[in-house]
Tab-separated table of C-alpha atoms in Angstrom:
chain	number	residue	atom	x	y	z
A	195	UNK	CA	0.000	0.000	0.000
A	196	UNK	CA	1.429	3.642	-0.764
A	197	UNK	CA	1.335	6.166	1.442
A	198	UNK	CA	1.157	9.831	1.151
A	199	UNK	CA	1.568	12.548	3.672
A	200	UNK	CA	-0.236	15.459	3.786
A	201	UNK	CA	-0.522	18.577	6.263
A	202	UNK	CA	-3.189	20.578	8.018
A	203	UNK	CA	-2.339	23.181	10.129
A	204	UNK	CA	-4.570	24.804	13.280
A	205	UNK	CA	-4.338	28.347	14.060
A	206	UNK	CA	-6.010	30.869	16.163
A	207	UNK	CA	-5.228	33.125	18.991
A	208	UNK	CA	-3.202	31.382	22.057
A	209	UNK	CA	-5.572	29.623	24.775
A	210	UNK	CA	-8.477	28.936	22.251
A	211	UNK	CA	-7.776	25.287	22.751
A	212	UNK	CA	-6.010	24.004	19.673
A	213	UNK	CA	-3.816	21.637	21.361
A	214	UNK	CA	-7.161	20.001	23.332
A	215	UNK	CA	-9.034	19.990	20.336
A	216	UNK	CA	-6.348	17.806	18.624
A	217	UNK	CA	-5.811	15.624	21.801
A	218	UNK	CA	-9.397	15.180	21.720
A	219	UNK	CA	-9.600	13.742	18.684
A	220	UNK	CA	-6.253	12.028	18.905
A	221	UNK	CA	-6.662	10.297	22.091
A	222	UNK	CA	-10.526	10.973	22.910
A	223	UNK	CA	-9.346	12.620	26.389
A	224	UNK	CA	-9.489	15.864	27.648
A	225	UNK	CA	-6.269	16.913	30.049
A	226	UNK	CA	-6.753	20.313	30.903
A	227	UNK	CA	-2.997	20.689	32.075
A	228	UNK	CA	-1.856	20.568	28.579
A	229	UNK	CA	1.214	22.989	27.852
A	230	UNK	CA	0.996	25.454	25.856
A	231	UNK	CA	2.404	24.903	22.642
A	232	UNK	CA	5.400	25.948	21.488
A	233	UNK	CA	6.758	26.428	17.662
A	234	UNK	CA	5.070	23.848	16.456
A	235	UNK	CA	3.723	20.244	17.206
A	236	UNK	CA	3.040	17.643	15.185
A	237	UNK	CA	0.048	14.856	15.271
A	238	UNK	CA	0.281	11.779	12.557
A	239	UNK	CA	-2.968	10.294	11.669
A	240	UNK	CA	-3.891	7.826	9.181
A	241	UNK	CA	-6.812	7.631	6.516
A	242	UNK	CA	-7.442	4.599	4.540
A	243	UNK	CA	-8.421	5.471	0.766
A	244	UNK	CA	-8.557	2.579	-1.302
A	245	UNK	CA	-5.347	1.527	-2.598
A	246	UNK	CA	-3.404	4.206	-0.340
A	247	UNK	CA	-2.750	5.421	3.133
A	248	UNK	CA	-2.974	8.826	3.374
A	249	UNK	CA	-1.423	9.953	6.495
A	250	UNK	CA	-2.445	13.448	7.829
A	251	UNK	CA	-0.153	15.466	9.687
A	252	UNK	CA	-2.289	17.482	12.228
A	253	UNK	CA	0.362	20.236	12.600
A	254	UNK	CA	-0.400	22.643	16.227
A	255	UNK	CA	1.062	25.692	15.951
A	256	UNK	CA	1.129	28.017	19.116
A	257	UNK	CA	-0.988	31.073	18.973
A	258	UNK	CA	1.063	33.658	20.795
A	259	UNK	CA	2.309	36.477	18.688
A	260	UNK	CA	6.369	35.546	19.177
A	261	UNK	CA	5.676	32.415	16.723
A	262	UNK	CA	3.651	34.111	14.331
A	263	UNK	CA	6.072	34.545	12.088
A	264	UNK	CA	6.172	30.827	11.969
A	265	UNK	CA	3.027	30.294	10.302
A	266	UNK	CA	3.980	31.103	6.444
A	267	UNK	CA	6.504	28.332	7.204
A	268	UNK	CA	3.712	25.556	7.716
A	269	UNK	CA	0.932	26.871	5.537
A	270	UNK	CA	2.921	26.916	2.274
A	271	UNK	CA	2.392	22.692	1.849
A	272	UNK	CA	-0.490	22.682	4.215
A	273	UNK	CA	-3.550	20.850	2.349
A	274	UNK	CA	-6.177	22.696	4.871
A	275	UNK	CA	-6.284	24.453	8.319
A	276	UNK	CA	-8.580	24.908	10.927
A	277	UNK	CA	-8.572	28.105	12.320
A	278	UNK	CA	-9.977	27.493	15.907
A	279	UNK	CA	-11.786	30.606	18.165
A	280	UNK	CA	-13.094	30.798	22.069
A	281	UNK	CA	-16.893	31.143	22.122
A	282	UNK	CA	-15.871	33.168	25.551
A	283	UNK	CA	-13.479	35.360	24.184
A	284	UNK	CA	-14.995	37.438	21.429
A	285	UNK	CA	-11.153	39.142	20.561
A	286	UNK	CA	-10.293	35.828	19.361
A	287	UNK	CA	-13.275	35.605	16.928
A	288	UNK	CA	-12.940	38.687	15.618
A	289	UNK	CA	-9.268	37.594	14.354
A	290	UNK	CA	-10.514	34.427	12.436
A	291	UNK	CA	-10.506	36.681	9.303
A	292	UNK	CA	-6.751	37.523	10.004
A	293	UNK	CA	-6.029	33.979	10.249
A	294	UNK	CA	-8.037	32.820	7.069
A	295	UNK	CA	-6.485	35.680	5.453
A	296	UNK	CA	-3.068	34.779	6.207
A	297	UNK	CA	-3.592	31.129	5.398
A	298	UNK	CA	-4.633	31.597	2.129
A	299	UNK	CA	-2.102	33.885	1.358
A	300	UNK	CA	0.258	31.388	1.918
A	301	UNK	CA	-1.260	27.606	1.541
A	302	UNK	CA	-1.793	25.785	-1.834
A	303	UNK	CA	-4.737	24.633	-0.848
A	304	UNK	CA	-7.673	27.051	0.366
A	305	UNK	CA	-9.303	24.352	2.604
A	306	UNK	CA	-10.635	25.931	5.860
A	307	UNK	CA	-13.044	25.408	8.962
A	308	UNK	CA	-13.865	27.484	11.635
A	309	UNK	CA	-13.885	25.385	15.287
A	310	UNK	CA	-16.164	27.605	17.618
A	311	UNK	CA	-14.380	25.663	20.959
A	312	UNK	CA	-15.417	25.781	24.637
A	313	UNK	CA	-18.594	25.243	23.496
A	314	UNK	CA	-19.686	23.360	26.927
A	315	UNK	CA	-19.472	26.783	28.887
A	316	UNK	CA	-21.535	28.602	25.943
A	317	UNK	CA	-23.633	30.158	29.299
A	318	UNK	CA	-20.234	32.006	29.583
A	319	UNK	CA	-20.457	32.705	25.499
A	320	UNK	CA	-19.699	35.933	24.221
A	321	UNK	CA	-20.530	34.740	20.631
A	322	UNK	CA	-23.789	33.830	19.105
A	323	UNK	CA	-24.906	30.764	16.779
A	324	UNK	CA	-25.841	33.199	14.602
A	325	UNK	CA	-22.667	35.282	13.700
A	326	UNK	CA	-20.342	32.095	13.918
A	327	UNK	CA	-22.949	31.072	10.673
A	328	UNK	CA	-22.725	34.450	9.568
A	329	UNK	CA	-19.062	34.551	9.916
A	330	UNK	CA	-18.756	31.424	7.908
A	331	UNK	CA	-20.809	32.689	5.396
A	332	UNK	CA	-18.498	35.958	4.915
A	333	UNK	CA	-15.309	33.387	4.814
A	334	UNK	CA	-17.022	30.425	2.597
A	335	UNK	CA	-16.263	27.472	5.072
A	336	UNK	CA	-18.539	25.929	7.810
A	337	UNK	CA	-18.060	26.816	11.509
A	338	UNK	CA	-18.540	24.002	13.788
A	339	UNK	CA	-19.166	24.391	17.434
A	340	UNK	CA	-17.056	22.090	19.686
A	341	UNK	CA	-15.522	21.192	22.688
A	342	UNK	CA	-12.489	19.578	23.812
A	343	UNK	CA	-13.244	19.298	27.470
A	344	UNK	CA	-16.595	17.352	26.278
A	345	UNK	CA	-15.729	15.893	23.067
A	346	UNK	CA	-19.338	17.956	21.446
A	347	UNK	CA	-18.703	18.697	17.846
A	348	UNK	CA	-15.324	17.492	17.705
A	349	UNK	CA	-15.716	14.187	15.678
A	350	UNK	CA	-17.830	15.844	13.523
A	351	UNK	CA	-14.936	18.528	12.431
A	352	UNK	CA	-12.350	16.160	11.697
A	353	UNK	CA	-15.052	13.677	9.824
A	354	UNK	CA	-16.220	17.025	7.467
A	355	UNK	CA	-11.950	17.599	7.048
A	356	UNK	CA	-10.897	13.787	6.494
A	357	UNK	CA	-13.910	14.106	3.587
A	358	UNK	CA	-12.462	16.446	2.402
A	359	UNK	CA	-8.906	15.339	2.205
A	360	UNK	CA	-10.195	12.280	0.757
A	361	UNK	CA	-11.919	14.159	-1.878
A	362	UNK	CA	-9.269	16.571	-2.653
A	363	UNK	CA	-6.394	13.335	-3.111
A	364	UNK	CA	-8.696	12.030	-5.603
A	365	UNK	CA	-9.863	14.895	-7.315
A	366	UNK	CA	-6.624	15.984	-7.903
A	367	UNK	CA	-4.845	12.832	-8.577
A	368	UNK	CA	-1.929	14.099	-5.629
A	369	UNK	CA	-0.827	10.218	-5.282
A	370	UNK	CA	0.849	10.246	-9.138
A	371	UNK	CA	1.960	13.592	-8.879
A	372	UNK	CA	2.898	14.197	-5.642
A	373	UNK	CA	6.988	14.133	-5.075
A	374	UNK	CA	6.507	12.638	-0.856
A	375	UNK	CA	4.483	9.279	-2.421
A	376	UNK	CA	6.386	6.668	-1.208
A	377	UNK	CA	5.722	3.225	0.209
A	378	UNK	CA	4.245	2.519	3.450
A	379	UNK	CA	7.223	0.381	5.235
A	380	UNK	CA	9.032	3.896	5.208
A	381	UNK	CA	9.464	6.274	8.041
A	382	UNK	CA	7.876	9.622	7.045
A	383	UNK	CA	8.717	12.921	8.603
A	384	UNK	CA	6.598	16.182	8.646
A	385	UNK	CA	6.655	19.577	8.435
């Protein structure tokens, strides 16, 4: 079977919950002592498609100004991001834009959700339903509410991404044309 890698970054302001959000769906646990990150972390996970393992690289990068610079770095061969916002902390969701904008600036791919987290304290929201869908609308991607601490909505994101992975390696034939094919008894590295 051949694999190829491919890499999706998350972004957003520091203390949105990136990291959980990944553990979540990595581990299905919730730790709230996670560090924050720093530079950048990487997460390897694997999607069957037919003939082919395509193994995602679930890159975290750390939200606090110092490492922004990093970001043009790991968007230019990312295949999608998910830019990820505090339903608590209305600062951070009025600088998705600035994140999609960035992104696509620098990505070859313009594949983006929005991950409305801390959705379990959404009595403590400072954001409504309503302008994460119009918000979405404005950016042309889907905003999905989640949460890490619960797991809510977080399955659900990384189904509507692997789709769409899936869909873009076929559409575009990436597995013929794409230089980092190689077969699956080798190591791969990321980022």
């Amino acid at each position: 079977m051949q694999e190829i890698s491919l890499r999706v970054v998350t972004i957003g302001d520091s203390k949105v919950g990136k990291t959980s959000l990944i553990y979540r769906y990595i581990k299905d646990q919730y730790d709230e002592n996670l560090s924050p990150t720093v530079g950048v972390s990487v997460y390897p996970r694997v999607l069957p498609l037919e003939k082919y393992n395509v193994v995602v690289n679930i890159c975290d990068t750390a939200g606090q100004e110092k490492y922004r610079s990093l970001g043009s770095i790991f968007y230019h061969n990312a295949i999608g991001a998910i830019v990820v916002f505090d339903v608590t902390n209305r600062e951070s969701f009025e600088n998705v834009p600035k994140w999609v904008e960035e992104y696509k600036a620098n990505a070859q791919e313009p594949l983006v959700f929005i991950a409305a987290n801390k959705s379990d304290i959404s009595d403590k929201a400072v954001i409504t339903f309503d302008e994460t869908l119009e918000l979405a609308n404005q950016l042309e991607t889907q905003c999905i509410w989640t949460s890490a601490k619960d797991g809510s909505g977080v399955t659900d994101l990384f189904e509507l991404l692997n789709d769409e992975i899936k869909e873009y390696v076929l559409r575009s034939n990436a597995i013929i044309e794409n230089p980092t094919t190689k077969p699956a008894s080798s190591s791969s590295s990321c980022c």
